[in-house]
Amino acid sequence: MEFSDTYKHTGPCYFSPDARFIAVVVDYRLVIRDVYTLKVVQLYSCLDKISYVEWAPDSEYILCALFKKSVVQAWSVSQPEWTCKIDEGAAGITHARWSPDSRHILTTSEFMLRVTVWSLVSKACVHLQWPKHASRAVSFTQDGKFVAIGTRKDCKDYVNLLSCQGWEAMGVFETDTADFSDLEWSPTDSTIAVWDSPLEYKVLIYSPDGRCLFKYSAYENALGIKTVAWSPCGKFLGVGSYDQAVRALNHLTWKPVAEFTHPAVVKGPYNVVVFKEIEESMQMDVSRLSINGKSSHDRCAFKGDHGHGDDDRPEGRTRIRYDVLEFPVTVPSIKPPLDKPNPKQGIGILAWSPDSHFLLTRNDNMANALWIWDIKRLELSAVLLHRDPIRAAAWDPINARIALCTGTSSLFLWTPAGACCVHIPLPQFVACDLKWNPDGSSLLLKDKEAFCVTFVPAICDFENVTGIPVC
């Protein structure tokens, strides 16, 4: 694997939807870089420090939200002279997002007073009062024709449906929730999932005309839902909760087809593989070896080996690798304090593979472990145990491949064929966050003050990293 040099950032960094550019925040400046050369393509100066950045779906425009100034600025990548400024004044701005047509911007005011839709074409605006949340409870259909927005009025929750063509109201219905947390259209645009706050375990499935098709509650009188995600195929709804379990609801019966628990001791099934990160010292002096005219250090760096230089490890040269463990395997766990709010317990990360075949989860009180579930077999497929808590984990947008980081100088990769650890050969760089390029060709790795890009081999060439053919 090849790694770029590091570049400074002070805020969000995002790939463009067309996979050609990277937007990087540096104080009050927005820097647009080419993905492959990382050369600066555009440089924009904003009125204040940038709080939030979002690409338009067509990658032609990008917005910068300046929450302290109550201003949103939008820019064109291909036409640097074009610019747009939205000033909400005393109403304030707490969030901004693009509409699917890339020609409208939705802003949420302070105190959840209203959502405003701003047209970049006609300069007209439309208001919707009493949004439920600033950054949540807004979901567009896959075809971009409709939007569902959660609102709250007179202590009751509602779902408002609007047409994205003229932003007319298409309907509104009340939800059977005490204080709903979020909503999301199904990938097939046929239903809307609504779930309650963590104080009450309740998932509701509504049709667009407001009929409640199904209600599901796994238990009562305990903290409830923490994460929810539709599978890309739309056949399953994954619900992660504070009881350290994930339940997959089927789209036909809306009943659980599987309940995945996260046991403290993994005993099976027989085909599950448990990988454990270990650090070992290099006993031999590999720097003097030569293979095909290249030193082993050069070869390992090209292949993403895990060796740390002597400057990184004063006690000597070491490397990180995965070991495959025998059953039973004990998973490290912590017990959160009972007297503090928002306990570090339950399913904090839940994500589906692009083919809906696998589901990855992280149980927050077992933060060092990543669990991978096989949905076709309805059983555990693999567990990845690490020395440090998992900071971020994400699926390749194209293939069944996972990248994760733990706030160290290593990058971890998994496919159904195997797993590997890759050393990041950049001084003083630790990966605290990561994002996939939409085409799956590269990864953006973020440190606290710098970022780099690594170019990931195609899935059929992945044996260059893992040593295991996968095609």
Short mmCIF file of C-alpha atoms in Angstrom, two decimals:
data_model
loop_
_atom_site.label_atom_id
_atom_site.label_comp_id
_atom_site.label_asym_id
_atom_site.label_seq_id
_atom_site.Cartn_x
_atom_site.Cartn_y
_atom_site.Cartn_z
CA MET A 1 0.00 0.00 0.00
CA GLU A 2 1.17 3.50 -0.82
CA PHE A 3 0.76 6.46 1.54
CA SER A 4 0.82 10.15 0.65
CA ASP A 5 2.58 12.85 2.60
CA THR A 6 0.69 14.48 5.46
CA TYR A 7 -1.24 17.72 5.06
CA LYS A 8 -2.64 20.04 7.69
CA HIS A 9 -6.30 20.19 8.67
CA THR A 10 -8.22 21.85 11.48
CA GLY A 11 -11.65 20.38 10.87
CA PRO A 12 -13.67 18.14 8.57
CA CYS A 13 -12.14 16.35 5.56
CA TYR A 14 -14.39 14.72 2.96
CA PHE A 15 -14.12 12.98 -0.40
CA SER A 16 -16.40 14.33 -3.11
CA PRO A 17 -19.24 11.99 -4.20
CA ASP A 18 -17.64 11.59 -7.64
CA ALA A 19 -14.38 10.42 -5.95
CA ARG A 20 -12.26 13.11 -7.65
CA PHE A 21 -11.61 15.65 -4.89
CA ILE A 22 -10.96 16.04 -1.17
CA ALA A 23 -12.33 19.01 0.76
CA VAL A 24 -10.15 20.01 3.72
CA VAL A 25 -10.82 22.68 6.35
CA VAL A 26 -7.84 24.74 7.49
CA ASP A 27 -9.11 27.40 9.93
CA TYR A 28 -11.24 29.79 7.83
CA ARG A 29 -10.04 28.37 4.49
CA LEU A 30 -11.51 25.53 2.47
CA VAL A 31 -8.93 23.66 0.40
CA ILE A 32 -9.99 21.44 -2.52
CA ARG A 33 -7.35 18.87 -3.50
CA ASP A 34 -7.14 16.34 -6.29
CA VAL A 35 -7.49 12.81 -4.92
CA TYR A 36 -4.58 11.31 -6.84
CA THR A 37 -2.03 14.12 -6.96
CA LEU A 38 -3.25 15.94 -3.80
CA LYS A 39 -2.47 19.21 -5.55
CA VAL A 40 -4.62 22.21 -4.62
CA VAL A 41 -7.43 22.63 -7.16
CA GLN A 42 -9.34 25.45 -5.45
CA LEU A 43 -8.86 27.57 -2.35
CA TYR A 44 -11.75 29.47 -0.76
CA SER A 45 -11.64 31.94 2.12
CA CYS A 46 -14.67 32.08 4.42
CA LEU A 47 -15.82 34.83 6.75
CA ASP A 48 -15.01 32.92 9.92
CA LYS A 49 -13.82 29.56 11.19
CA ILE A 50 -15.60 26.74 9.36
CA SER A 51 -17.85 24.57 11.53
CA TYR A 52 -19.25 22.13 8.98
CA VAL A 53 -18.67 21.11 5.36
CA GLU A 54 -20.82 19.13 2.94
CA TRP A 55 -20.45 18.28 -0.74
CA ALA A 56 -23.42 18.59 -3.07
CA PRO A 57 -24.47 15.19 -4.47
CA ASP A 58 -23.31 16.20 -7.97
CA SER A 59 -19.85 17.27 -6.64
CA GLU A 60 -20.20 20.61 -8.42
CA TYR A 61 -20.86 22.64 -5.28
CA ILE A 62 -19.78 22.56 -1.66
CA LEU A 63 -21.14 24.40 1.36
CA CYS A 64 -19.40 25.70 4.47
CA ALA A 65 -21.45 26.40 7.59
CA LEU A 66 -20.20 29.12 9.94
CA PHE A 67 -22.41 28.55 12.96
CA LYS A 68 -20.96 31.41 15.02
CA LYS A 69 -21.79 33.88 12.25
CA SER A 70 -25.16 32.28 11.37
CA VAL A 71 -23.89 32.10 7.80
CA VAL A 72 -23.64 29.42 5.11
CA GLN A 73 -21.31 29.97 2.17
CA ALA A 74 -21.45 27.82 -0.96
CA TRP A 75 -18.85 27.53 -3.71
CA SER A 76 -18.54 26.04 -7.17
CA VAL A 77 -15.55 23.83 -7.93
CA SER A 78 -15.61 24.38 -11.69
CA GLN A 79 -16.55 28.10 -11.53
CA PRO A 80 -14.44 29.78 -8.81
CA GLU A 81 -16.09 33.14 -9.42
CA TRP A 82 -19.52 31.76 -8.43
CA THR A 83 -20.42 32.04 -4.76
CA CYS A 84 -23.49 32.04 -2.53
CA LYS A 85 -24.05 33.41 0.96
CA ILE A 86 -26.98 32.60 3.25
CA ASP A 87 -27.32 34.75 6.36
CA GLU A 88 -29.97 33.73 8.91
CA GLY A 89 -29.18 36.67 11.19
CA ALA A 90 -30.77 36.51 14.62
CA ALA A 91 -32.45 33.16 13.87
CA GLY A 92 -29.05 31.47 13.85
CA ILE A 93 -27.95 28.26 12.13
CA THR A 94 -27.27 24.91 13.80
CA HIS A 95 -27.06 22.71 10.70
CA ALA A 96 -27.05 22.86 6.90
CA ARG A 97 -27.45 20.19 4.24
CA TRP A 98 -27.91 19.80 0.49
CA SER A 99 -31.03 18.55 -1.24
CA PRO A 100 -30.59 15.63 -3.67
CA ASP A 101 -30.82 17.92 -6.73
CA SER A 102 -27.77 19.93 -5.53
CA ARG A 103 -29.66 23.17 -6.15
CA HIS A 104 -31.22 23.72 -2.73
CA ILE A 105 -29.77 24.09 0.77
CA LEU A 106 -31.71 23.25 3.93
CA THR A 107 -30.76 25.12 7.11
CA THR A 108 -31.98 24.56 10.66
CA SER A 109 -32.28 27.58 12.94
CA GLU A 110 -31.36 27.76 16.60
CA PHE A 111 -33.84 26.47 19.20
CA MET A 112 -35.42 24.28 16.48
CA LEU A 113 -37.69 27.10 15.34
CA ARG A 114 -37.71 26.29 11.63
CA VAL A 115 -36.13 24.54 8.67
CA THR A 116 -35.59 26.80 5.67
CA VAL A 117 -35.14 25.57 2.10
CA TRP A 118 -33.06 27.99 0.02
CA SER A 119 -33.06 27.79 -3.78
CA LEU A 120 -29.76 28.55 -5.51
CA VAL A 121 -31.62 29.02 -8.79
CA SER A 122 -34.58 31.27 -7.95
CA LYS A 123 -33.26 32.59 -4.59
CA ALA A 124 -36.66 31.78 -3.08
CA CYS A 125 -37.06 30.14 0.32
CA VAL A 126 -39.62 27.90 2.02
CA HIS A 127 -40.05 27.48 5.80
CA LEU A 128 -41.14 24.51 7.89
CA GLN A 129 -41.72 25.18 11.59
CA TRP A 130 -40.71 23.20 14.67
CA PRO A 131 -38.14 20.67 13.39
CA LYS A 132 -37.49 17.87 15.84
CA HIS A 133 -33.68 17.89 15.65
CA ALA A 134 -30.96 19.99 14.04
CA SER A 135 -28.95 17.33 12.19
CA ARG A 136 -31.24 14.29 12.52
CA ALA A 137 -34.81 13.35 11.59
CA VAL A 138 -34.45 14.52 7.96
CA SER A 139 -34.40 11.80 5.31
CA PHE A 140 -34.68 11.90 1.51
CA THR A 141 -35.95 9.11 -0.70
CA GLN A 142 -33.39 7.34 -2.88
CA ASP A 143 -34.86 8.90 -6.03
CA GLY A 144 -34.66 12.37 -4.45
CA LYS A 145 -38.34 13.16 -5.03
CA PHE A 146 -39.53 13.39 -1.43
CA VAL A 147 -38.21 14.28 2.02
CA ALA A 148 -39.47 13.25 5.45
CA ILE A 149 -38.84 15.75 8.25
CA GLY A 150 -39.59 15.08 11.89
CA THR A 151 -41.30 17.88 13.82
CA ARG A 152 -42.63 18.35 17.35
CA LYS A 153 -45.55 20.52 18.38
CA ASP A 154 -47.69 20.53 21.52
CA CYS A 155 -45.58 17.70 22.99
CA LYS A 156 -46.37 15.40 20.07
CA ASP A 157 -44.10 14.04 17.33
CA TYR A 158 -44.99 14.29 13.65
CA VAL A 159 -43.54 13.28 10.28
CA ASN A 160 -43.96 15.86 7.51
CA LEU A 161 -43.66 14.74 3.89
CA LEU A 162 -42.62 17.31 1.28
CA SER A 163 -42.11 17.12 -2.46
CA CYS A 164 -38.60 18.13 -3.47
CA GLN A 165 -39.91 19.44 -6.78
CA GLY A 166 -41.69 22.51 -5.41
CA TRP A 167 -41.32 21.87 -1.67
CA GLU A 168 -45.07 21.60 -1.22
CA ALA A 169 -46.45 19.69 1.76
CA MET A 170 -47.62 16.22 0.71
CA GLY A 171 -48.89 15.10 4.09
CA VAL A 172 -48.28 14.95 7.82
CA PHE A 173 -48.97 12.25 10.39
CA GLU A 174 -48.45 11.81 14.12
CA THR A 175 -46.11 9.09 15.38
CA ASP A 176 -46.74 6.83 18.36
CA THR A 177 -43.55 7.90 20.16
CA ALA A 178 -42.78 9.64 23.42
CA ASP A 179 -39.77 11.53 22.06
CA PHE A 180 -38.53 10.06 18.81
CA SER A 181 -34.83 10.03 18.08
CA ASP A 182 -34.61 9.75 14.30
CA LEU A 183 -36.25 8.53 11.12
CA GLU A 184 -35.06 7.09 7.83
CA TRP A 185 -36.60 6.06 4.51
CA SER A 186 -36.02 2.47 3.48
CA PRO A 187 -33.67 1.99 0.48
CA THR A 188 -36.72 0.93 -1.55
CA ASP A 189 -38.61 4.16 -0.66
CA SER A 190 -41.62 2.09 0.41
CA THR A 191 -41.54 2.65 4.19
CA ILE A 192 -40.23 5.01 6.86
CA ALA A 193 -38.57 3.72 10.02
CA VAL A 194 -39.02 5.82 13.17
CA TRP A 195 -37.44 4.99 16.51
CA ASP A 196 -37.85 6.42 19.98
CA SER A 197 -35.29 7.95 22.33
CA PRO A 198 -33.06 5.65 24.43
CA LEU A 199 -35.53 5.97 27.30
CA GLU A 200 -38.00 3.70 25.51
CA TYR A 201 -37.32 0.78 23.17
CA LYS A 202 -39.69 1.28 20.25
CA VAL A 203 -39.28 0.94 16.47
CA LEU A 204 -42.19 1.88 14.23
CA ILE A 205 -42.56 1.24 10.51
CA TYR A 206 -44.84 3.65 8.63
CA SER A 207 -46.08 3.74 5.08
CA PRO A 208 -45.79 7.12 3.30
CA ASP A 209 -49.52 7.67 3.78
CA GLY A 210 -49.12 7.55 7.56
CA ARG A 211 -50.31 4.01 8.32
CA CYS A 212 -48.34 2.26 11.06
CA LEU A 213 -47.38 -1.10 9.57
CA PHE A 214 -45.57 -2.52 12.57
CA LYS A 215 -44.38 -1.74 16.08
CA TYR A 216 -41.47 -3.54 17.69
CA SER A 217 -40.20 -3.43 21.26
CA ALA A 218 -37.63 -5.94 22.49
CA TYR A 219 -37.94 -5.08 26.18
CA GLU A 220 -39.15 -2.43 28.63
CA ASN A 221 -37.93 -0.46 31.65
CA ALA A 222 -34.30 -0.15 30.51
CA LEU A 223 -32.24 1.96 28.14
CA GLY A 224 -33.35 1.11 24.62
CA ILE A 225 -32.16 1.83 21.09
CA LYS A 226 -28.70 3.22 20.38
CA THR A 227 -28.07 2.69 16.64
CA VAL A 228 -30.27 1.83 13.65
CA ALA A 229 -29.29 1.12 10.03
CA TRP A 230 -31.08 -0.19 6.94
CA SER A 231 -29.31 -2.83 4.90
CA PRO A 232 -28.51 -1.54 1.37
CA CYS A 233 -30.90 -4.09 -0.15
CA GLY A 234 -33.72 -2.84 2.08
CA LYS A 235 -34.62 -6.31 3.34
CA PHE A 236 -33.29 -5.86 6.88
CA LEU A 237 -33.34 -3.18 9.53
CA GLY A 238 -30.51 -3.52 12.03
CA VAL A 239 -31.33 -2.26 15.54
CA GLY A 240 -28.54 -1.98 18.10
CA SER A 241 -29.42 -1.33 21.72
CA TYR A 242 -28.00 -0.76 25.17
CA ASP A 243 -28.53 -4.41 26.12
CA GLN A 244 -25.45 -5.22 23.96
CA ALA A 245 -27.46 -6.97 21.24
CA VAL A 246 -28.32 -6.35 17.59
CA ARG A 247 -31.65 -7.44 16.17
CA ALA A 248 -32.20 -7.76 12.42
CA LEU A 249 -35.83 -7.11 11.45
CA ASN A 250 -37.15 -8.67 8.25
CA HIS A 251 -38.92 -6.37 5.76
CA LEU A 252 -41.79 -8.81 5.20
CA THR A 253 -42.89 -9.65 8.74
CA TRP A 254 -41.00 -6.86 10.55
CA LYS A 255 -40.02 -9.40 13.17
CA PRO A 256 -36.45 -10.28 14.21
CA VAL A 257 -34.88 -12.94 12.00
CA ALA A 258 -31.74 -12.89 14.14
CA GLU A 259 -30.56 -11.59 17.49
CA PHE A 260 -26.80 -11.15 17.72
CA THR A 261 -25.43 -10.95 21.26
CA HIS A 262 -21.85 -10.05 22.16
CA PRO A 263 -20.72 -12.67 24.68
CA ALA A 264 -17.77 -12.18 27.00
CA VAL A 265 -16.45 -15.59 25.90
CA VAL A 266 -16.54 -16.62 22.22
CA LYS A 267 -16.99 -20.39 21.87
CA GLY A 268 -18.14 -20.70 18.28
CA PRO A 269 -19.58 -21.40 15.76
CA TYR A 270 -16.90 -23.70 14.40
CA ASN A 271 -16.16 -21.56 11.33
CA VAL A 272 -15.74 -18.23 13.15
CA VAL A 273 -12.22 -16.76 13.09
CA VAL A 274 -10.93 -14.68 16.00
CA PHE A 275 -8.00 -12.39 15.14
CA LYS A 276 -5.96 -10.77 17.89
CA GLU A 277 -3.54 -7.89 17.40
CA ILE A 278 -0.14 -8.63 18.91
CA GLU A 279 3.14 -6.74 18.97
CA GLU A 280 6.36 -8.67 18.56
CA SER A 281 10.00 -7.69 18.36
CA MET A 282 12.06 -8.42 15.28
CA GLN A 283 14.84 -10.69 16.47
CA MET A 284 16.90 -10.63 13.29
CA ASP A 285 18.47 -7.67 11.53
CA VAL A 286 16.31 -7.60 8.40
CA SER A 287 17.85 -4.35 7.15
CA ARG A 288 20.79 -6.31 5.72
CA LEU A 289 18.69 -8.76 3.76
CA SER A 290 18.17 -8.27 0.04
CA ILE A 291 15.44 -9.69 -2.16
CA ASN A 292 15.53 -9.10 -5.93
CA GLY A 293 17.91 -6.19 -5.49
CA LYS A 294 15.73 -4.44 -2.92
CA SER A 295 16.22 -4.38 0.80
CA SER A 296 13.53 -6.15 2.80
CA HIS A 297 12.65 -2.79 4.38
CA ASP A 298 11.75 -1.38 0.96
CA ARG A 299 9.77 -4.47 0.04
CA CYS A 300 7.84 -4.46 3.31
CA ALA A 301 7.02 -0.79 3.01
CA PHE A 302 5.59 -1.41 -0.45
CA LYS A 303 3.50 -4.31 0.77
CA GLY A 304 2.22 -2.52 3.84
CA ASP A 305 4.27 -4.44 6.38
CA HIS A 306 3.84 -3.63 10.00
CA GLY A 307 7.43 -2.85 10.99
CA HIS A 308 8.08 0.24 13.07
CA GLY A 309 11.29 2.15 12.60
CA ASP A 310 13.80 2.48 15.40
CA ASP A 311 12.85 6.13 15.79
CA ASP A 312 9.27 5.07 16.57
CA ARG A 313 10.20 2.30 18.99
CA PRO A 314 13.25 3.14 21.08
CA GLU A 315 13.35 -0.35 22.56
CA GLY A 316 14.01 -1.84 19.12
CA ARG A 317 12.29 -2.81 15.90
CA THR A 318 8.82 -4.29 16.36
CA ARG A 319 5.87 -5.17 14.23
CA ILE A 320 2.13 -5.51 14.65
CA ARG A 321 0.30 -8.53 13.28
CA TYR A 322 -2.83 -10.61 13.79
CA ASP A 323 -2.81 -14.00 15.49
CA VAL A 324 -5.64 -16.49 15.02
CA LEU A 325 -6.83 -17.70 18.42
CA GLU A 326 -8.22 -21.04 19.51
CA PHE A 327 -11.56 -21.36 21.31
CA PRO A 328 -12.67 -20.35 23.84
CA VAL A 329 -11.65 -16.68 23.57
CA THR A 330 -12.30 -14.13 26.30
CA VAL A 331 -13.19 -10.65 25.03
CA PRO A 332 -11.99 -7.79 27.28
CA SER A 333 -14.92 -5.87 28.74
CA ILE A 334 -15.49 -2.97 31.11
CA LYS A 335 -18.46 -2.30 33.35
CA PRO A 336 -19.65 1.31 32.98
CA PRO A 337 -20.40 3.23 36.19
CA LEU A 338 -24.05 3.17 37.12
CA ASP A 339 -24.12 6.73 38.48
CA LYS A 340 -23.16 8.50 35.23
CA PRO A 341 -25.34 9.33 32.20
CA ASN A 342 -24.73 8.04 28.65
CA PRO A 343 -22.93 4.85 29.69
CA LYS A 344 -20.30 3.41 27.38
CA GLN A 345 -22.34 0.32 26.77
CA GLY A 346 -24.29 -1.11 23.88
CA ILE A 347 -23.96 -1.02 20.12
CA GLY A 348 -22.12 2.19 19.25
CA ILE A 349 -21.17 1.22 15.68
CA LEU A 350 -23.44 -0.71 13.31
CA ALA A 351 -22.86 -0.86 9.55
CA TRP A 352 -23.86 -3.14 6.66
CA SER A 353 -21.59 -4.33 3.86
CA PRO A 354 -22.52 -2.95 0.41
CA ASP A 355 -23.91 -6.34 -0.64
CA SER A 356 -25.89 -6.71 2.63
CA HIS A 357 -24.07 -10.00 3.28
CA PHE A 358 -22.25 -8.89 6.43
CA LEU A 359 -22.89 -6.64 9.41
CA LEU A 360 -20.17 -5.09 11.57
CA THR A 361 -20.74 -3.97 15.15
CA ARG A 362 -18.85 -2.53 18.08
CA ASN A 363 -20.17 -3.04 21.58
CA ASP A 364 -19.02 0.07 23.45
CA ASN A 365 -18.15 -1.73 26.66
CA MET A 366 -16.01 -4.08 24.53
CA ALA A 367 -14.54 -1.20 22.55
CA ASN A 368 -11.38 -3.12 21.53
CA ALA A 369 -13.37 -5.74 19.59
CA LEU A 370 -14.99 -5.56 16.16
CA TRP A 371 -17.67 -8.16 15.51
CA ILE A 372 -18.55 -9.26 11.96
CA TRP A 373 -21.79 -11.17 11.39
CA ASP A 374 -22.81 -13.27 8.38
CA ILE A 375 -26.42 -12.40 7.58
CA LYS A 376 -26.93 -15.28 5.13
CA ARG A 377 -25.87 -17.81 7.77
CA LEU A 378 -27.28 -15.73 10.64
CA GLU A 379 -24.17 -16.34 12.72
CA LEU A 380 -20.89 -14.80 13.80
CA SER A 381 -18.24 -14.75 11.07
CA ALA A 382 -15.19 -13.08 12.68
CA VAL A 383 -13.99 -11.12 15.69
CA LEU A 384 -11.06 -8.68 15.58
CA LEU A 385 -9.45 -7.99 18.96
CA HIS A 386 -7.13 -5.00 19.37
CA ARG A 387 -4.87 -3.53 22.02
CA ASP A 388 -6.63 -0.14 21.85
CA PRO A 389 -10.28 0.93 21.52
CA ILE A 390 -11.61 1.11 17.98
CA ARG A 391 -11.95 4.75 16.90
CA ALA A 392 -13.54 4.19 13.49
CA ALA A 393 -14.58 1.28 11.27
CA ALA A 394 -16.11 1.49 7.80
CA TRP A 395 -16.99 -0.75 4.87
CA ASP A 396 -15.48 -0.32 1.44
CA PRO A 397 -18.38 1.26 -0.54
CA ILE A 398 -17.92 -1.25 -3.37
CA ASN A 399 -16.63 -4.50 -1.86
CA ALA A 400 -17.00 -6.54 1.32
CA ARG A 401 -13.89 -5.09 2.94
CA ILE A 402 -13.47 -3.28 6.26
CA ALA A 403 -10.94 -0.65 7.28
CA LEU A 404 -10.57 0.34 10.92
CA CYS A 405 -8.22 2.36 13.12
CA THR A 406 -7.52 2.48 16.85
CA GLY A 407 -5.69 5.78 17.33
CA THR A 408 -2.29 4.20 16.63
CA SER A 409 0.17 4.13 13.74
CA SER A 410 -1.50 1.03 12.29
CA LEU A 411 -4.34 0.50 9.84
CA PHE A 412 -6.36 -2.72 10.01
CA LEU A 413 -8.11 -4.37 7.07
CA TRP A 414 -10.49 -7.34 6.86
CA THR A 415 -12.11 -9.31 4.04
CA PRO A 416 -13.94 -12.66 4.18
CA ALA A 417 -10.61 -14.22 3.12
CA GLY A 418 -8.50 -12.83 5.96
CA ALA A 419 -7.24 -9.81 7.87
CA CYS A 420 -4.02 -7.82 8.10
CA CYS A 421 -2.31 -4.99 9.95
CA VAL A 422 -0.61 -2.25 7.94
CA HIS A 423 1.95 0.10 9.46
CA ILE A 424 1.49 3.77 8.53
CA PRO A 425 5.02 4.87 7.55
CA LEU A 426 4.60 8.51 8.57
CA PRO A 427 6.45 9.97 11.57
CA GLN A 428 4.31 10.83 14.60
CA PHE A 429 1.09 10.03 12.67
CA VAL A 430 -1.71 8.14 14.42
CA ALA A 431 -4.98 7.33 12.69
CA CYS A 432 -7.91 8.61 14.76
CA ASP A 433 -10.52 8.56 11.98
CA LEU A 434 -10.87 7.27 8.44
CA LYS A 435 -13.14 7.59 5.41
CA TRP A 436 -13.38 5.57 2.21
CA ASN A 437 -13.35 7.18 -1.20
CA PRO A 438 -16.76 6.46 -2.79
CA ASP A 439 -15.09 4.35 -5.50
CA GLY A 440 -13.23 2.25 -2.91
CA SER A 441 -9.80 3.06 -4.36
CA SER A 442 -8.36 4.99 -1.42
CA LEU A 443 -8.73 5.86 2.25
CA LEU A 444 -8.43 9.19 4.01
CA LEU A 445 -6.73 8.83 7.40
CA LYS A 446 -6.99 11.63 9.95
CA ASP A 447 -4.69 12.52 12.80
CA LYS A 448 -5.60 15.34 15.17
CA GLU A 449 -3.85 17.97 13.05
CA ALA A 450 -2.93 16.22 9.79
CA PHE A 451 -4.33 13.81 7.23
CA CYS A 452 -2.97 11.50 4.57
CA VAL A 453 -4.37 9.36 1.77
CA THR A 454 -3.53 5.71 1.24
CA PHE A 455 -4.31 3.94 -2.01
CA VAL A 456 -5.85 0.54 -1.40
CA PRO A 457 -5.24 -2.36 -3.82
CA ALA A 458 -8.17 -3.63 -5.83
CA ILE A 459 -9.95 -6.49 -4.13
CA CYS A 460 -8.43 -9.03 -6.56
CA ASP A 461 -4.93 -7.76 -5.73
CA PHE A 462 -5.55 -7.72 -2.02
CA GLU A 463 -3.21 -10.66 -1.47
CA ASN A 464 -0.39 -8.10 -1.75
CA VAL A 465 -1.45 -6.94 1.70
CA THR A 466 -2.93 -9.99 3.38
CA GLY A 467 -0.95 -12.70 1.66
CA ILE A 468 -4.27 -14.49 0.98
CA PRO A 469 -5.87 -14.56 -2.50
CA VAL A 470 -9.42 -13.29 -2.41
CA CYS A 471 -10.55 -13.71 -5.99
#
